[in-house]
Amino acid sequence: MNFTELPFLWLLLAVYVLWLLCRGRERLRLGVLLAGSLVFYGYYAPWLLLLLGAYCVVGWAVGLWVARSRRPGLVLALGVGFNLAGLCYWKYTPLALRTLARLAFALDLPHLAPPPPGDWSIPFGISFYTFTGIAYMVEVYRGGLLPEANLVRFTLYKAFFPQLVAGPVLRPGDFLVDLRAGRLPSLPQAPLEATLLLARGFFKKMVLADRIALAIDPFFGHVGDVSTAGVWGLPYVWLYAWQIYFDFSGYTDIARGLGLYFGFRWPENFDRPYLAASVQDFWRRWHMTLSLFLRDYLYVPLGGSRRGPARTYVNLMATMLLGGLWHGASWTFMLWGGLHGTFLVVSRLWSGTPPAEWLARRGGIVWRLACVGLTFQAVCLAWVFFRLNDLADAGACLAKWVSFDAGRAFAGGSGDVSLWLLLGAYAALVIAARRAGGLAALERLASRPVLAALARGFAWGGCAALLLLALLLSPGGERPPFIYFQF
Amino acid sequence: MTMLRPFLPVGWRRGALSVVGGLVAAALLGGLAEAYLRSFPPKDLHPYLGEASPLTGPLAPNDDFGAGYRSWEAFQETNAEALARFGEFGRDEDPRPIWAMFGNSFVQAPDMLADTARVRLTDRRIFNLGRNEPLVIRLAQIALLLDHGLRPERIIVELMPLDTAPLGAHPLATYRVTSRGALTYEPRRPAGPGGWLIDHSRLAQTGWVRSGRERGNLAFRPGQLNDGVPPQLLDDLRRVFGNLARATQAHAVPVTVVLIPSYEQVMRGAPRGFQDALAPMLYQQGYDVCDPQAALVRQPDRAALFLPDKHLTPLGNRVLLDELLDHLRGAGVNAIAATGPGV
């Protein structure tokens, strides 16, 4: 099920009303949330529930076994191995088959080529619930968490519908502890903030991301054709950078808003990533829960930066390459990860040099802006390999960054004035809201009741209007799914 | 606040102020969005904006068909490629009689009925425009072509339930062809302040259109066409086909209407309400009607008649053409069809 389709609205309303009605009965609340989550996940493909169920039962059993075993390391390896094997099978079989077939033909051994994978579909959300499962087992193994004895609570930790499909990647400390007996929330948290997150999330996805998609998809679909000859590729990649940001951060906003409505507060996943002044800074601001997961469960166990510069660079590259491969079963995702790894290594090498230190001290705002611009451009370069899963297409797109006809440079969607105006208006609203202090400003007005009442009403009215405008300003017609649903 | 103080308790006063704040925010964002939609109306709103629609086209209002080409020149310009392929309407060295075929993609798309007939009929020339136009425009085209010299031996018009769905949703009475030549529709509006709001606000109009309540015939559902043709749609079809009958009879050109059944009717035994309602009306208006459903249903492997997108396969088109030729033979028209592989 998708957050932007009508059946989801009915499911959400039903689950929420039942949840409110069961306010005094914790077990019933658990049941309602779990039942809603299972309907959400199995709505279009009920067989997926078997897969999810297997992951939940194994994760729950391994957690208990790790805590009681004399050889917890071995049990942990079995549990992590099960999770990764499942993920690899579902996600990477088509890539493996295609690669083996190419290899067989290249070596002139066509009889060894495996058959093509056919209509292979990856169970949606598998990457995310694999990660939450691994995080849980590792935390129990490290002794930082007691294993969850109740299978229903554990299943809800993995399957709760707002975060099931595309995160944020929740660690046990972010969520499971709130599901423990006696701690399950029975009241919504911060309703105004929750509504603002929902309204902003839907607006980002349905208006901004979907309008950008409509403008740029034809270009990327024909990037190697004569139909895009002479068109300047760079604005399209800029627009894609914003599309994926609005799409994914919109999803996260909705997920976090829904979490607050059910009484759970989950971590931020984005912090104005395109204002990052280095690629290292970018990864502190983009998909933050994944970055932290990769840091704590991959980079640090590999040795992190504790074993000298050379090993640090190897660890960085390995982490980013695996992060890239996690995103999708295509070698272009590896390239995307590899580029980010390279940027991180170069950034580390540069940051220790005397000119870098001098510029950091004396460069001021100009140097800061140059860093932001350069980082954004580097990130855009990598996005090309994220968006285009064919190397020839990616090459054609990059060639169009520098080679274009002045007369046709903005042909197609990148020349759509209405889109740029909309993005400009949204940016102006965000800047105005930040300058006004955001929701925190309401707290500061506590001593001025008239202004506080006006401001609170203003915030609620703004949220309601934004929700309505998400419907009315969306492009209409069939809505593309969230980009991260495929991962 | 000071003005409200004598009349309201504190809680109410704060509530009133919150409402004021909410209204201000909604008005601000709504005003911005309204201005944006006035400058850049979304595509799904274009057919309901009348003269304000950015749509353009070669059309003009037409008393007989609701809408038709603005002029012969506009028609020629739009169909230049197809007309160039055909030459001077057959008044060249090719002496074969012409069959002019009109219809949706089941006729016009590559390898469909027109192409199949062109390949298989050795003693007839097949005229078609290769464009899928709305039904009424198709019918207006026929009258226009006859007025400008096309003299086919026979006109063949395809008609399926899906051809009539747009007319079912938007009856002829709601057609408004703009001065820029585009076909738009007068949207249905609620009575009272709601209607006023829709007339005066793009935001309200967008909401109304996206709620699906703007269609002239709100009760119409395309899925119901297999069960029968609603009275309002039948009246409109009677009007446009009646006017076409007068035009073709004035030029003494016979017309065969081929009622191609839908995929559901052939494969799933859906009711034949559409054909049962239209065939008597068409006979009454003087048309020859060919109903190939029985021939298609008779096929031993019916699944082989359809492509995945539910258009007919080469086999399906061959069965359809054979049935049409058999039907015409019954009416005394003998066309020679080539047989064998590849034709």
XYZ file of C-alpha atoms in Angstrom, chain B:
343
model
C -8.771 40.924 21.984
C -9.734 44.161 23.744
C -12.924 44.398 21.696
C -13.826 40.794 22.457
C -13.089 41.038 26.178
C -16.497 42.287 27.387
C -18.425 39.613 25.513
C -16.506 36.334 25.690
C -14.792 34.216 28.371
C -10.992 33.819 28.099
C -11.056 30.331 26.536
C -13.500 31.459 23.862
C -11.511 34.582 23.146
C -8.367 32.554 22.580
C -10.320 30.137 20.440
C -11.676 33.003 18.350
C -8.179 34.400 17.906
C -6.909 30.976 16.858
C -9.662 30.769 14.259
C -8.672 34.226 12.992
C -5.022 33.103 12.789
C -6.032 29.935 10.954
C -8.133 31.870 8.471
C -5.293 34.311 7.817
C -2.870 31.431 7.122
C -5.362 29.641 4.895
C -6.128 32.880 3.032
C -2.432 33.604 2.510
C -1.552 30.156 1.172
C -4.854 29.897 -0.691
C -4.272 33.275 -2.327
C -0.813 32.257 -3.494
C -2.128 28.947 -4.833
C -5.069 30.648 -6.559
C -2.713 33.063 -8.318
C -0.497 30.155 -9.348
C -3.395 28.117 -10.739
C -4.705 31.129 -12.640
C -1.346 31.487 -14.365
C -0.651 27.762 -14.746
C -3.836 25.681 -14.673
C -3.169 21.934 -14.331
C -3.622 19.792 -17.433
C -6.702 17.964 -16.126
C -8.456 21.342 -15.833
C -7.777 22.433 -19.427
C -10.857 20.770 -21.006
C -13.164 22.637 -18.598
C -11.829 26.169 -18.890
C -13.702 27.186 -22.018
C -12.187 30.270 -23.642
C -9.554 30.426 -20.873
C -8.237 26.996 -21.833
C -4.698 26.962 -23.216
C -5.699 24.086 -25.525
C -5.612 24.761 -29.253
C -6.814 22.758 -32.241
C -8.284 22.762 -35.744
C -11.937 22.496 -34.662
C -15.058 24.655 -34.756
C -18.599 24.217 -33.432
C -20.700 22.049 -35.755
C -24.496 21.888 -35.656
C -24.654 18.321 -36.931
C -21.931 16.694 -34.862
C -21.266 19.069 -31.966
C -17.720 19.716 -33.241
C -15.926 19.361 -36.537
C -12.975 20.695 -38.476
C -12.892 24.480 -38.789
C -12.346 24.295 -42.559
C -11.223 21.999 -45.322
C -7.821 23.643 -45.156
C -7.543 22.934 -41.434
C -8.458 19.313 -42.112
C -5.881 19.064 -44.906
C -3.209 20.575 -42.700
C -3.940 18.159 -39.845
C -4.054 15.107 -42.108
C -1.468 16.180 -44.676
C 0.549 12.969 -44.449
C -2.390 10.594 -44.918
C -3.906 12.685 -47.715
C -0.554 12.873 -49.518
C -0.283 9.071 -49.356
C -3.638 8.705 -51.026
C -3.279 11.240 -53.842
C -6.317 12.856 -55.470
C -8.916 10.672 -53.718
C -8.279 7.869 -56.204
C -8.870 10.031 -59.278
C -5.534 8.881 -60.627
C -4.452 5.949 -62.729
C -5.549 3.338 -60.158
C -9.033 2.311 -61.234
C -9.895 0.215 -58.179
C -12.929 1.272 -56.142
C -12.227 2.863 -52.775
C -13.294 1.674 -49.359
C -12.941 4.442 -46.801
C -12.402 3.164 -43.270
C -13.039 5.219 -40.142
C -12.731 4.213 -36.529
C -10.502 4.064 -33.495
C -7.123 2.333 -33.151
C -8.743 -1.047 -33.988
C -8.961 0.352 -37.529
C -6.311 3.025 -37.705
C -3.265 1.653 -35.856
C -0.552 -0.111 -37.846
C -1.460 -3.737 -38.721
C -5.065 -3.332 -37.615
C -8.198 -3.581 -39.783
C -7.315 -0.935 -42.400
C -3.795 -2.282 -42.930
C -5.071 -5.873 -42.946
C -7.632 -4.967 -45.630
C -5.017 -3.043 -47.627
C -2.779 -6.115 -47.723
C -5.501 -8.678 -48.429
C -7.947 -6.940 -50.753
C -6.442 -6.931 -54.208
C -9.342 -5.240 -55.989
C -10.065 -2.373 -53.597
C -8.101 0.669 -52.445
C -8.305 1.350 -48.728
C -8.525 4.956 -47.591
C -7.887 5.743 -43.923
C -6.406 8.665 -42.034
C -4.365 6.728 -39.472
C -5.609 8.940 -36.617
C -7.674 8.093 -33.587
C -10.075 11.025 -33.144
C -13.104 11.410 -30.856
C -16.197 9.733 -32.327
C -18.018 12.909 -33.327
C -14.928 14.303 -35.072
C -14.629 11.045 -36.997
C -18.194 11.363 -38.194
C -17.743 15.046 -39.042
C -14.661 14.075 -41.069
C -16.733 11.755 -43.227
C -19.222 14.480 -44.093
C -16.385 16.909 -44.803
C -14.550 14.444 -47.047
C -17.706 13.696 -49.023
C -18.348 17.405 -49.465
C -14.821 17.780 -50.849
C -14.770 15.063 -53.407
C -14.196 11.700 -51.772
C -16.430 9.206 -53.588
C -15.800 5.792 -52.107
C -17.667 2.702 -53.191
C -18.359 2.123 -49.501
C -17.652 3.705 -46.144
C -16.868 1.399 -43.246
C -17.279 2.858 -39.771
C -16.103 0.913 -36.733
C -18.050 1.348 -33.505
C -17.212 -0.164 -30.114
C -18.524 0.507 -26.601
C -15.333 2.384 -25.693
C -15.814 4.827 -28.628
C -18.942 6.162 -27.038
C -17.638 6.458 -23.454
C -16.387 10.083 -23.807
C -19.744 11.114 -25.293
C -21.480 9.301 -22.451
C -19.551 11.321 -19.862
C -19.779 14.592 -21.790
C -23.058 14.846 -23.711
C -23.236 16.978 -26.884
C -25.042 19.701 -24.987
C -21.873 20.311 -22.921
C -19.556 20.706 -25.949
C -17.887 24.099 -26.180
C -15.397 24.528 -29.008
C -13.132 27.453 -28.203
C -12.172 30.232 -30.587
C -8.718 28.623 -30.623
C -10.143 25.446 -32.083
C -10.056 23.146 -29.037
C -12.855 20.910 -27.837
C -13.779 21.731 -24.217
C -16.768 20.867 -22.053
C -19.099 22.944 -19.941
C -18.542 21.451 -16.465
C -21.522 20.484 -14.362
C -21.821 22.751 -11.311
C -23.719 22.509 -8.069
C -26.457 25.073 -7.512
C -26.001 27.986 -5.106
C -22.768 29.274 -3.533
C -20.840 26.116 -4.483
C -21.461 26.814 -8.158
C -20.483 30.449 -7.738
C -17.274 29.418 -6.002
C -16.392 26.968 -8.772
C -17.007 29.693 -11.354
C -14.804 32.185 -9.559
C -11.979 30.139 -8.044
C -9.441 27.950 -9.799
C -8.755 26.140 -6.543
C -12.434 25.254 -6.183
C -12.660 24.346 -9.854
C -9.625 22.056 -9.569
C -11.091 20.363 -6.519
C -14.409 19.954 -8.308
C -12.823 18.439 -11.421
C -10.643 16.098 -9.357
C -13.656 14.918 -7.408
C -15.016 13.614 -10.740
C -18.312 15.491 -10.369
C -17.740 17.870 -13.272
C -18.923 15.461 -15.980
C -22.096 16.449 -17.805
C -23.650 13.035 -17.179
C -22.682 12.129 -13.650
C -24.582 8.842 -13.689
C -22.679 7.497 -16.686
C -20.224 4.631 -16.096
C -18.263 3.254 -19.082
C -18.505 -0.229 -17.574
C -22.274 -0.210 -17.984
C -22.110 -0.023 -21.804
C -22.045 -3.793 -22.159
C -25.371 -3.882 -20.344
C -26.987 -1.185 -22.460
C -26.760 2.380 -23.701
C -28.107 5.060 -21.313
C -30.952 7.141 -22.824
C -29.029 10.435 -22.972
C -26.125 8.809 -24.806
C -28.500 6.984 -27.147
C -30.163 10.310 -28.004
C -26.793 11.882 -28.816
C -25.754 8.892 -30.915
C -29.093 9.011 -32.750
C -28.468 12.658 -33.513
C -24.914 12.363 -34.839
C -25.481 9.124 -36.759
C -28.754 10.539 -38.150
C -26.888 13.564 -39.474
C -24.172 11.366 -40.950
C -26.837 9.205 -42.625
C -28.318 12.306 -44.294
C -24.863 13.387 -45.509
C -23.913 9.995 -46.927
C -27.337 9.432 -48.489
C -27.099 12.829 -50.175
C -23.915 11.603 -51.856
C -25.375 8.113 -52.416
C -22.504 6.422 -50.588
C -23.440 3.273 -48.626
C -22.119 2.926 -45.086
C -21.441 -0.265 -43.175
C -21.123 0.120 -39.409
C -18.996 -2.666 -37.897
C -19.935 -3.227 -34.263
C -16.653 -4.714 -33.005
C -17.295 -6.426 -29.664
C -15.203 -5.610 -26.615
C -12.606 -8.021 -25.195
C -14.943 -8.765 -22.291
C -17.771 -9.653 -24.670
C -15.622 -12.107 -26.628
C -13.592 -13.626 -23.822
C -15.827 -13.377 -20.780
C -19.307 -13.520 -22.236
C -20.223 -9.984 -21.137
C -23.755 -8.918 -22.163
C -24.410 -7.460 -25.661
C -26.511 -4.549 -24.494
C -24.491 -2.061 -26.534
C -24.965 -3.864 -29.842
C -28.606 -4.709 -29.064
C -29.372 -1.028 -28.475
C -27.448 0.386 -31.427
C -28.141 -2.086 -34.229
C -31.899 -1.311 -34.487
C -31.237 2.430 -34.367
C -28.615 2.202 -37.102
C -30.825 0.000 -39.320
C -33.620 2.497 -38.883
C -31.328 5.286 -40.072
C -30.445 3.357 -43.218
C -27.063 1.947 -42.285
C -25.831 -1.505 -43.111
C -24.718 -3.112 -39.837
C -22.142 -5.870 -39.506
C -21.908 -7.632 -36.150
C -18.833 -9.903 -36.093
C -19.161 -11.072 -32.488
C -20.389 -14.574 -33.343
C -17.464 -15.098 -35.747
C -14.948 -14.055 -33.100
C -16.564 -16.094 -30.332
C -16.652 -19.155 -32.647
C -12.857 -19.277 -32.849
C -11.381 -22.348 -31.131
C -8.539 -20.363 -29.520
C -10.127 -17.056 -28.553
C -7.121 -15.955 -26.522
C -5.108 -15.928 -29.761
C -7.396 -13.184 -31.110
C -6.116 -10.545 -28.677
C -2.842 -8.824 -27.960
C -1.942 -8.145 -24.300
C -3.336 -4.593 -24.697
C -6.654 -6.131 -25.884
C -6.295 -4.994 -29.495
C -6.779 -7.700 -32.105
C -3.866 -9.859 -33.242
C -3.239 -10.473 -36.960
C -5.450 -13.563 -36.569
C -8.170 -11.478 -34.905
C -8.031 -8.882 -37.682
C -8.164 -11.597 -40.312
C -11.274 -13.127 -38.727
C -12.814 -9.664 -38.492
C -12.095 -8.845 -42.137
C -13.360 -12.249 -43.334
C -16.591 -11.690 -41.450
C -16.948 -8.202 -42.937
C -16.374 -9.556 -46.461
C -18.883 -12.381 -45.907
C -21.367 -9.821 -44.664
C -20.834 -7.582 -47.697
C -21.130 -10.515 -50.061
C -24.570 -11.022 -48.584
C -25.286 -7.403 -49.510
C -24.078 -8.038 -53.084
C -20.580 -6.542 -52.760
C -17.935 -9.004 -53.857
C -14.405 -8.066 -52.938
C -11.586 -10.493 -53.643
C -9.450 -11.300 -50.649
C -6.046 -12.838 -51.103
C -5.326 -15.868 -48.951
C -2.287 -17.782 -47.818
C 0.584 -17.063 -45.460
C 1.550 -13.471 -45.000
C -1.775 -12.038 -46.083
